[in-house]
Amino acid sequence: MSRGVRRAGAGQGAAAALQLLVTLSFLPSVVEAQVTGVLDDCLCDVDSIDNFNTFKIFPKIKKLQERDYFRYYKVNLKRPCPFWAEDGHCSIKDCHVEPCPESKIPVGIKAVSSNKYLKVANNTKELEDCEQASKLGAINSTLSNQSREAFIDWARYDDSQDHFCELDDERSPAAQYVDLLLNPERYTGYKGSSAWRVWNSIYEENCFKPRSVYRPLNPLAPSRGEDDGESFYTWLEGLCLEKRVFYKLISGLHASINLHLCANYLLEETWGKPTWGPNMKEFKRRFDPVETKGEGPRRLKNLYFLYLIELRALSKVAPYFERSIVDLYTGNVKEDADTKTLLLNIFQDTKSFPMHFDEKSMFAGDKKGAKSLKEEFRLHFKNISRIMDCVGCDKCRLWGKLQTQGLGTALKILFSEKEIQKLPENSPSKGFQLTRQEIVALLNAFGRLSTSIKELQNFKVLLQHSRDASYCLVGEGDLQINLSKK
């Protein structure tokens, strides 16, 4: 081969290597470049949330989720789908949820009813026989008649209260305790028409989509027409604030779930031993601006918006837990005290955040119109919580129910500010109550969001490493080209 041909080939190789470098280095940085700046409909920026979550929230919320009070969640995974005939449950082994044996549940959790976690409600000598606990929980027989009547009124109010979620009946024989630490949220392989129908129903029927918009909102839709990409979302700006917020909450929840699946993906399985870890290809497929035509960064920004909403709810509900009457009861006195101290510490951090979302800007129009819109908002979200019973994968259903209930509890808190301000210090309140199920869902759902943002940071690091590796790869290519010239 002539020297000229070799030089030409070397020149082409250098050009190809340069093109490879540009391509590989551009894609990793573009996600980071577009998921930054101030979020829409609030005055907070992404970098502030990243720093706050990394250094203040994430280490503590992770520790809280490991406490007995928050790791055991009672849920009914056998409720039938209320909207369509089910096509059977997923048979993939990773979809399976392992219920927790009764013997493993702390006696203080299983011996009291769902919303009795107050010290006065748990003032008993022995709680070993949970079946003997009354419907109102294990209440000491020495309580005055006035106190008994207060608890009866409390329970009656709690049963009739307007919730943002369809709550499971914890007294149902089908309801079981699940150890969340032993059933982590991760990729299960659940996909196809069943998963598509769930998300399609959520987006198309409950997200206030205008009739003039024909393209499916569901990111899982197989074909979304010609109107793809970031420009599609001009319709969103035409909605009122409340309806925009609703869509962003659902989109943010979907993004958070997808991040968990990408970060805990089944990479390989050797001799029955699975290896779980981050899947870069899956992350890019769901969030890369090129592969998603600019929609990926929007989805991730909605995750940050959802984080802000739940962060705000935690800061608003802090007075409820700061009362001396509230005891996160499991039966282990020392651990219960430590758990409450840790929870209050997290609440102090949430209150210190300087750029909270202002929920007072919502439902602020004329009283009649605002009340009607708020009820529509509530019913749409409650409907979504019912759709979770249509998920065919048990593990996906578990975490879907928990996270929608957690968000529903956060919304309940945000729109109960007056009731929370009027809470009595040493007695139950008829105006505002949280069940244990709601408390566990609220903190675990926020823990999932905190983890999502942390995982997003990890993916950015991995993307940066892949970009650095591309430089090394091209450098070796240049070396070979130079040697061929000699």
PDB file of C-alpha atoms in Angstrom, residues 182-419:
ATOM      1  CA  LEU A 182     -36.646  -7.210  52.069  1.00  0.00           C
ATOM      2  CA  ASN A 183     -38.813  -6.274  49.076  1.00  0.00           C
ATOM      3  CA  PRO A 184     -36.904  -3.368  47.472  1.00  0.00           C
ATOM      4  CA  GLU A 185     -38.206  -1.478  44.475  1.00  0.00           C
ATOM      5  CA  ARG A 186     -36.222  -2.474  41.399  1.00  0.00           C
ATOM      6  CA  TYR A 187     -36.519  -3.754  37.843  1.00  0.00           C
ATOM      7  CA  THR A 188     -38.784  -6.802  37.668  1.00  0.00           C
ATOM      8  CA  GLY A 189     -39.293  -7.290  33.922  1.00  0.00           C
ATOM      9  CA  TYR A 190     -42.963  -6.260  34.171  1.00  0.00           C
ATOM     10  CA  LYS A 191     -43.845  -4.508  30.920  1.00  0.00           C
ATOM     11  CA  GLY A 192     -45.992  -4.815  27.812  1.00  0.00           C
ATOM     12  CA  SER A 193     -49.718  -4.210  27.407  1.00  0.00           C
ATOM     13  CA  SER A 194     -50.542  -4.572  31.108  1.00  0.00           C
ATOM     14  CA  ALA A 195     -48.077  -1.894  32.239  1.00  0.00           C
ATOM     15  CA  TRP A 196     -49.000   0.292  29.272  1.00  0.00           C
ATOM     16  CA  ARG A 197     -52.717   0.151  30.121  1.00  0.00           C
ATOM     17  CA  VAL A 198     -52.088   1.248  33.722  1.00  0.00           C
ATOM     18  CA  TRP A 199     -50.019   4.284  32.791  1.00  0.00           C
ATOM     19  CA  ASN A 200     -52.238   5.104  29.832  1.00  0.00           C
ATOM     20  CA  SER A 201     -55.287   5.228  32.088  1.00  0.00           C
ATOM     21  CA  ILE A 202     -53.428   7.469  34.533  1.00  0.00           C
ATOM     22  CA  TYR A 203     -52.253   9.954  31.905  1.00  0.00           C
ATOM     23  CA  GLU A 204     -55.149   9.980  29.451  1.00  0.00           C
ATOM     24  CA  GLU A 205     -58.084   9.822  31.841  1.00  0.00           C
ATOM     25  CA  ASN A 206     -56.865  11.632  34.965  1.00  0.00           C
ATOM     26  CA  CYS A 207     -54.268  14.283  34.048  1.00  0.00           C
ATOM     27  CA  PHE A 208     -56.677  16.991  32.819  1.00  0.00           C
ATOM     28  CA  LYS A 209     -55.602  16.506  29.217  1.00  0.00           C
ATOM     29  CA  PRO A 210     -57.381  19.000  26.908  1.00  0.00           C
ATOM     30  CA  ARG A 211     -59.610  17.486  24.243  1.00  0.00           C
ATOM     31  CA  SER A 212     -57.687  19.417  21.613  1.00  0.00           C
ATOM     32  CA  VAL A 213     -54.547  17.392  22.376  1.00  0.00           C
ATOM     33  CA  TYR A 214     -54.545  14.123  20.455  1.00  0.00           C
ATOM     34  CA  ARG A 215     -51.074  12.785  21.122  1.00  0.00           C
ATOM     35  CA  PRO A 216     -50.870  10.340  24.063  1.00  0.00           C
ATOM     36  CA  LEU A 217     -49.236  11.781  27.183  1.00  0.00           C
ATOM     37  CA  ASN A 218     -48.052   8.339  28.231  1.00  0.00           C
ATOM     38  CA  PRO A 219     -44.273   8.011  27.569  1.00  0.00           C
ATOM     39  CA  LEU A 220     -44.848   4.267  27.074  1.00  0.00           C
ATOM     40  CA  ALA A 221     -47.191   4.827  24.116  1.00  0.00           C
ATOM     41  CA  PRO A 222     -45.779   2.895  21.125  1.00  0.00           C
ATOM     42  CA  SER A 223     -46.472   5.709  18.659  1.00  0.00           C
ATOM     43  CA  ARG A 224     -47.033   9.294  19.630  1.00  0.00           C
ATOM     44  CA  GLY A 225     -47.460  10.797  16.194  1.00  0.00           C
ATOM     45  CA  GLU A 226     -45.575  13.607  14.546  1.00  0.00           C
ATOM     46  CA  ASP A 227     -46.065  16.040  17.401  1.00  0.00           C
ATOM     47  CA  ASP A 228     -43.148  14.692  19.420  1.00  0.00           C
ATOM     48  CA  GLY A 229     -40.565  16.393  21.546  1.00  0.00           C
ATOM     49  CA  GLU A 230     -40.415  19.393  23.821  1.00  0.00           C
ATOM     50  CA  SER A 231     -42.567  21.574  21.550  1.00  0.00           C
ATOM     51  CA  PHE A 232     -45.527  19.298  22.270  1.00  0.00           C
ATOM     52  CA  TYR A 233     -45.882  20.690  25.783  1.00  0.00           C
ATOM     53  CA  THR A 234     -47.110  24.146  24.766  1.00  0.00           C
ATOM     54  CA  TRP A 235     -50.601  22.897  25.693  1.00  0.00           C
ATOM     55  CA  LEU A 236     -49.482  22.571  29.310  1.00  0.00           C
ATOM     56  CA  GLU A 237     -48.890  26.305  29.591  1.00  0.00           C
ATOM     57  CA  GLY A 238     -52.542  26.903  28.737  1.00  0.00           C
ATOM     58  CA  LEU A 239     -53.755  25.036  31.808  1.00  0.00           C
ATOM     59  CA  CYS A 240     -54.392  26.649  35.183  1.00  0.00           C
ATOM     60  CA  LEU A 241     -51.678  26.274  37.830  1.00  0.00           C
ATOM     61  CA  GLU A 242     -53.526  23.509  39.673  1.00  0.00           C
ATOM     62  CA  LYS A 243     -53.851  21.300  36.593  1.00  0.00           C
ATOM     63  CA  ARG A 244     -50.230  21.935  35.597  1.00  0.00           C
ATOM     64  CA  VAL A 245     -49.160  20.909  39.099  1.00  0.00           C
ATOM     65  CA  PHE A 246     -51.231  17.740  38.872  1.00  0.00           C
ATOM     66  CA  TYR A 247     -49.581  16.677  35.621  1.00  0.00           C
ATOM     67  CA  LYS A 248     -46.103  17.452  36.954  1.00  0.00           C
ATOM     68  CA  LEU A 249     -46.717  15.377  40.082  1.00  0.00           C
ATOM     69  CA  ILE A 250     -47.717  12.324  38.048  1.00  0.00           C
ATOM     70  CA  SER A 251     -44.887  12.802  35.542  1.00  0.00           C
ATOM     71  CA  GLY A 252     -42.415  13.273  38.413  1.00  0.00           C
ATOM     72  CA  LEU A 253     -43.658  10.115  40.120  1.00  0.00           C
ATOM     73  CA  HIS A 254     -43.277   8.181  36.862  1.00  0.00           C
ATOM     74  CA  ALA A 255     -39.740   9.544  36.417  1.00  0.00           C
ATOM     75  CA  SER A 256     -38.833   8.589  39.978  1.00  0.00           C
ATOM     76  CA  ILE A 257     -40.074   5.031  39.497  1.00  0.00           C
ATOM     77  CA  ASN A 258     -38.167   4.749  36.215  1.00  0.00           C
ATOM     78  CA  LEU A 259     -34.977   5.955  37.903  1.00  0.00           C
ATOM     79  CA  HIS A 260     -35.305   3.238  40.549  1.00  0.00           C
ATOM     80  CA  LEU A 261     -35.686   0.612  37.838  1.00  0.00           C
ATOM     81  CA  CYS A 262     -32.652   1.925  35.930  1.00  0.00           C
ATOM     82  CA  ALA A 263     -30.513   2.099  39.077  1.00  0.00           C
ATOM     83  CA  ASN A 264     -31.488  -1.378  40.310  1.00  0.00           C
ATOM     84  CA  TYR A 265     -31.517  -3.363  37.079  1.00  0.00           C
ATOM     85  CA  LEU A 266     -30.934  -7.085  36.738  1.00  0.00           C
ATOM     86  CA  LEU A 267     -27.553  -7.019  34.989  1.00  0.00           C
ATOM     87  CA  GLU A 268     -26.919 -10.749  35.013  1.00  0.00           C
ATOM     88  CA  GLU A 269     -27.820 -13.922  36.841  1.00  0.00           C
ATOM     89  CA  THR A 270     -25.253 -16.677  37.369  1.00  0.00           C
ATOM     90  CA  TRP A 271     -26.220 -19.934  39.031  1.00  0.00           C
ATOM     91  CA  GLY A 272     -29.321 -18.364  40.482  1.00  0.00           C
ATOM     92  CA  LYS A 273     -27.399 -15.433  41.964  1.00  0.00           C
ATOM     93  CA  PRO A 274     -28.625 -12.139  40.479  1.00  0.00           C
ATOM     94  CA  THR A 275     -26.421  -9.088  40.089  1.00  0.00           C
ATOM     95  CA  TRP A 276     -28.261  -5.758  40.384  1.00  0.00           C
ATOM     96  CA  GLY A 277     -26.890  -2.386  39.418  1.00  0.00           C
ATOM     97  CA  PRO A 278     -27.220   0.728  37.239  1.00  0.00           C
ATOM     98  CA  ASN A 279     -28.113   0.216  33.582  1.00  0.00           C
ATOM     99  CA  MET A 280     -26.763   3.105  31.495  1.00  0.00           C
ATOM    100  CA  LYS A 281     -28.496   2.011  28.305  1.00  0.00           C
ATOM    101  CA  GLU A 282     -31.888   1.909  30.030  1.00  0.00           C
ATOM    102  CA  PHE A 283     -31.287   5.306  31.633  1.00  0.00           C
ATOM    103  CA  LYS A 284     -30.513   6.875  28.263  1.00  0.00           C
ATOM    104  CA  ARG A 285     -33.541   5.240  26.668  1.00  0.00           C
ATOM    105  CA  ARG A 286     -35.830   6.844  29.220  1.00  0.00           C
ATOM    106  CA  PHE A 287     -34.140  10.199  29.830  1.00  0.00           C
ATOM    107  CA  ASP A 288     -31.549  11.065  27.185  1.00  0.00           C
ATOM    108  CA  PRO A 289     -32.695  14.246  25.389  1.00  0.00           C
ATOM    109  CA  VAL A 290     -31.738  12.850  21.987  1.00  0.00           C
ATOM    110  CA  GLU A 291     -33.494   9.507  22.401  1.00  0.00           C
ATOM    111  CA  THR A 292     -36.563  11.138  24.008  1.00  0.00           C
ATOM    112  CA  LYS A 293     -36.627  14.127  21.618  1.00  0.00           C
ATOM    113  CA  GLY A 294     -36.018  16.536  24.471  1.00  0.00           C
ATOM    114  CA  GLU A 295     -38.636  15.109  26.838  1.00  0.00           C
ATOM    115  CA  GLY A 296     -36.251  13.288  29.195  1.00  0.00           C
ATOM    116  CA  PRO A 297     -34.946  16.407  30.975  1.00  0.00           C
ATOM    117  CA  ARG A 298     -38.526  17.666  31.400  1.00  0.00           C
ATOM    118  CA  ARG A 299     -39.462  14.412  33.129  1.00  0.00           C
ATOM    119  CA  LEU A 300     -36.478  14.741  35.470  1.00  0.00           C
ATOM    120  CA  LYS A 301     -37.378  18.341  36.287  1.00  0.00           C
ATOM    121  CA  ASN A 302     -40.856  17.124  37.214  1.00  0.00           C
ATOM    122  CA  LEU A 303     -39.167  14.732  39.649  1.00  0.00           C
ATOM    123  CA  TYR A 304     -37.563  17.729  41.354  1.00  0.00           C
ATOM    124  CA  PHE A 305     -40.926  19.497  41.427  1.00  0.00           C
ATOM    125  CA  LEU A 306     -42.538  16.483  43.122  1.00  0.00           C
ATOM    126  CA  TYR A 307     -39.674  16.421  45.635  1.00  0.00           C
ATOM    127  CA  LEU A 308     -40.442  20.056  46.488  1.00  0.00           C
ATOM    128  CA  ILE A 309     -44.127  19.315  47.035  1.00  0.00           C
ATOM    129  CA  GLU A 310     -43.462  16.474  49.454  1.00  0.00           C
ATOM    130  CA  LEU A 311     -40.669  18.409  51.148  1.00  0.00           C
ATOM    131  CA  ARG A 312     -43.136  21.240  51.756  1.00  0.00           C
ATOM    132  CA  ALA A 313     -45.673  18.799  53.208  1.00  0.00           C
ATOM    133  CA  LEU A 314     -43.128  17.459  55.696  1.00  0.00           C
ATOM    134  CA  SER A 315     -42.270  20.969  56.854  1.00  0.00           C
ATOM    135  CA  LYS A 316     -45.988  21.767  57.319  1.00  0.00           C
ATOM    136  CA  VAL A 317     -46.839  18.596  59.251  1.00  0.00           C
ATOM    137  CA  ALA A 318     -43.942  18.937  61.698  1.00  0.00           C
ATOM    138  CA  PRO A 319     -46.115  20.484  64.481  1.00  0.00           C
ATOM    139  CA  TYR A 320     -48.328  17.392  64.398  1.00  0.00           C
ATOM    140  CA  PHE A 321     -45.398  15.148  65.380  1.00  0.00           C
ATOM    141  CA  GLU A 322     -43.712  17.639  67.699  1.00  0.00           C
ATOM    142  CA  ARG A 323     -46.485  17.200  70.258  1.00  0.00           C
ATOM    143  CA  SER A 324     -45.535  15.156  73.306  1.00  0.00           C
ATOM    144  CA  ILE A 325     -48.639  13.004  72.894  1.00  0.00           C
ATOM    145  CA  VAL A 326     -47.346  11.503  69.643  1.00  0.00           C
ATOM    146  CA  ASP A 327     -45.325   8.331  70.039  1.00  0.00           C
ATOM    147  CA  LEU A 328     -44.207   6.221  67.062  1.00  0.00           C
ATOM    148  CA  TYR A 329     -44.995   3.037  68.919  1.00  0.00           C
ATOM    149  CA  THR A 330     -43.469  -0.388  68.258  1.00  0.00           C
ATOM    150  CA  GLY A 331     -43.096  -1.639  71.833  1.00  0.00           C
ATOM    151  CA  ASN A 332     -39.367  -0.948  72.040  1.00  0.00           C
ATOM    152  CA  VAL A 333     -39.216   2.148  74.229  1.00  0.00           C
ATOM    153  CA  LYS A 334     -35.637   3.143  73.441  1.00  0.00           C
ATOM    154  CA  GLU A 335     -35.906   2.601  69.699  1.00  0.00           C
ATOM    155  CA  ASP A 336     -39.238   4.442  69.609  1.00  0.00           C
ATOM    156  CA  ALA A 337     -37.652   7.459  71.305  1.00  0.00           C
ATOM    157  CA  ASP A 338     -34.674   7.376  68.939  1.00  0.00           C
ATOM    158  CA  THR A 339     -36.986   7.084  65.924  1.00  0.00           C
ATOM    159  CA  LYS A 340     -39.008  10.118  66.968  1.00  0.00           C
ATOM    160  CA  THR A 341     -35.824  12.117  67.610  1.00  0.00           C
ATOM    161  CA  LEU A 342     -34.547  11.261  64.134  1.00  0.00           C
ATOM    162  CA  LEU A 343     -37.907  12.139  62.553  1.00  0.00           C
ATOM    163  CA  LEU A 344     -38.045  15.506  64.316  1.00  0.00           C
ATOM    164  CA  ASN A 345     -34.492  16.170  63.196  1.00  0.00           C
ATOM    165  CA  ILE A 346     -35.546  15.582  59.587  1.00  0.00           C
ATOM    166  CA  PHE A 347     -38.497  17.925  60.080  1.00  0.00           C
ATOM    167  CA  GLN A 348     -36.144  20.634  61.328  1.00  0.00           C
ATOM    168  CA  ASP A 349     -34.088  20.233  58.169  1.00  0.00           C
ATOM    169  CA  THR A 350     -37.174  20.464  55.954  1.00  0.00           C
ATOM    170  CA  LYS A 351     -38.209  23.696  57.683  1.00  0.00           C
ATOM    171  CA  SER A 352     -34.753  25.161  57.111  1.00  0.00           C
ATOM    172  CA  PHE A 353     -35.009  24.834  53.325  1.00  0.00           C
ATOM    173  CA  PRO A 354     -35.232  28.413  52.003  1.00  0.00           C
ATOM    174  CA  MET A 355     -37.083  27.922  48.699  1.00  0.00           C
ATOM    175  CA  HIS A 356     -40.276  26.021  49.450  1.00  0.00           C
ATOM    176  CA  PHE A 357     -43.163  25.684  47.004  1.00  0.00           C
ATOM    177  CA  ASP A 358     -46.003  28.029  47.977  1.00  0.00           C
ATOM    178  CA  GLU A 359     -49.149  25.918  48.053  1.00  0.00           C
ATOM    179  CA  LYS A 360     -51.225  29.013  48.890  1.00  0.00           C
ATOM    180  CA  SER A 361     -50.976  30.001  45.242  1.00  0.00           C
ATOM    181  CA  MET A 362     -53.231  27.022  44.471  1.00  0.00           C
ATOM    182  CA  PHE A 363     -57.036  27.118  44.696  1.00  0.00           C
ATOM    183  CA  ALA A 364     -56.863  30.848  45.367  1.00  0.00           C
ATOM    184  CA  GLY A 365     -59.650  32.033  43.043  1.00  0.00           C
ATOM    185  CA  ASP A 366     -63.267  32.665  43.968  1.00  0.00           C
ATOM    186  CA  LYS A 367     -64.291  30.354  46.797  1.00  0.00           C
ATOM    187  CA  LYS A 368     -66.923  28.398  44.880  1.00  0.00           C
ATOM    188  CA  GLY A 369     -64.719  27.798  41.843  1.00  0.00           C
ATOM    189  CA  ALA A 370     -61.689  27.009  43.972  1.00  0.00           C
ATOM    190  CA  LYS A 371     -63.648  24.499  46.061  1.00  0.00           C
ATOM    191  CA  SER A 372     -64.961  22.761  42.950  1.00  0.00           C
ATOM    192  CA  LEU A 373     -61.491  22.584  41.374  1.00  0.00           C
ATOM    193  CA  LYS A 374     -59.957  21.269  44.588  1.00  0.00           C
ATOM    194  CA  GLU A 375     -62.558  18.498  44.764  1.00  0.00           C
ATOM    195  CA  GLU A 376     -61.918  17.614  41.123  1.00  0.00           C
ATOM    196  CA  PHE A 377     -58.184  17.552  41.870  1.00  0.00           C
ATOM    197  CA  ARG A 378     -58.764  15.252  44.860  1.00  0.00           C
ATOM    198  CA  LEU A 379     -61.041  12.851  43.011  1.00  0.00           C
ATOM    199  CA  HIS A 380     -58.665  12.565  40.049  1.00  0.00           C
ATOM    200  CA  PHE A 381     -55.811  11.645  42.371  1.00  0.00           C
ATOM    201  CA  LYS A 382     -57.980   9.246  44.347  1.00  0.00           C
ATOM    202  CA  ASN A 383     -58.842   7.573  41.060  1.00  0.00           C
ATOM    203  CA  ILE A 384     -55.133   7.086  40.337  1.00  0.00           C
ATOM    204  CA  SER A 385     -54.674   5.429  43.721  1.00  0.00           C
ATOM    205  CA  ARG A 386     -57.415   2.961  42.731  1.00  0.00           C
ATOM    206  CA  ILE A 387     -55.675   2.244  39.416  1.00  0.00           C
ATOM    207  CA  MET A 388     -52.728   0.907  41.439  1.00  0.00           C
ATOM    208  CA  ASP A 389     -54.880  -2.154  42.175  1.00  0.00           C
ATOM    209  CA  CYS A 390     -54.760  -2.920  38.440  1.00  0.00           C
ATOM    210  CA  VAL A 391     -50.974  -3.371  38.343  1.00  0.00           C
ATOM    211  CA  GLY A 392     -50.207  -6.982  37.439  1.00  0.00           C
ATOM    212  CA  CYS A 393     -46.809  -7.211  39.157  1.00  0.00           C
ATOM    213  CA  ASP A 394     -47.113  -7.559  42.949  1.00  0.00           C
ATOM    214  CA  LYS A 395     -43.859  -5.752  43.712  1.00  0.00           C
ATOM    215  CA  CYS A 396     -44.755  -2.922  41.320  1.00  0.00           C
ATOM    216  CA  ARG A 397     -48.222  -2.795  42.887  1.00  0.00           C
ATOM    217  CA  LEU A 398     -46.720  -2.632  46.387  1.00  0.00           C
ATOM    218  CA  TRP A 399     -44.459   0.309  45.610  1.00  0.00           C
ATOM    219  CA  GLY A 400     -47.035   1.984  43.386  1.00  0.00           C
ATOM    220  CA  LYS A 401     -49.628   1.894  46.170  1.00  0.00           C
ATOM    221  CA  LEU A 402     -47.134   3.108  48.771  1.00  0.00           C
ATOM    222  CA  GLN A 403     -45.854   6.024  46.682  1.00  0.00           C
ATOM    223  CA  THR A 404     -49.275   7.203  45.529  1.00  0.00           C
ATOM    224  CA  GLN A 405     -50.525   6.983  49.105  1.00  0.00           C
ATOM    225  CA  GLY A 406     -47.486   8.911  50.289  1.00  0.00           C
ATOM    226  CA  LEU A 407     -48.143  11.662  47.746  1.00  0.00           C
ATOM    227  CA  GLY A 408     -51.845  11.642  48.576  1.00  0.00           C
ATOM    228  CA  THR A 409     -50.954  12.103  52.256  1.00  0.00           C
ATOM    229  CA  ALA A 410     -48.660  14.995  51.338  1.00  0.00           C
ATOM    230  CA  LEU A 411     -51.510  16.694  49.455  1.00  0.00           C
ATOM    231  CA  LYS A 412     -53.842  16.109  52.388  1.00  0.00           C
ATOM    232  CA  ILE A 413     -51.305  17.845  54.642  1.00  0.00           C
ATOM    233  CA  LEU A 414     -50.784  20.820  52.341  1.00  0.00           C
ATOM    234  CA  PHE A 415     -54.494  21.550  52.230  1.00  0.00           C
ATOM    235  CA  SER A 416     -55.062  21.089  55.976  1.00  0.00           C
ATOM    236  CA  GLU A 417     -52.912  23.938  57.258  1.00  0.00           C
ATOM    237  CA  LYS A 418     -55.616  25.537  59.427  1.00  0.00           C
ATOM    238  CA  GLU A 419     -56.483  22.201  61.050  1.00  0.00           C
TER     239      GLU A 419
END
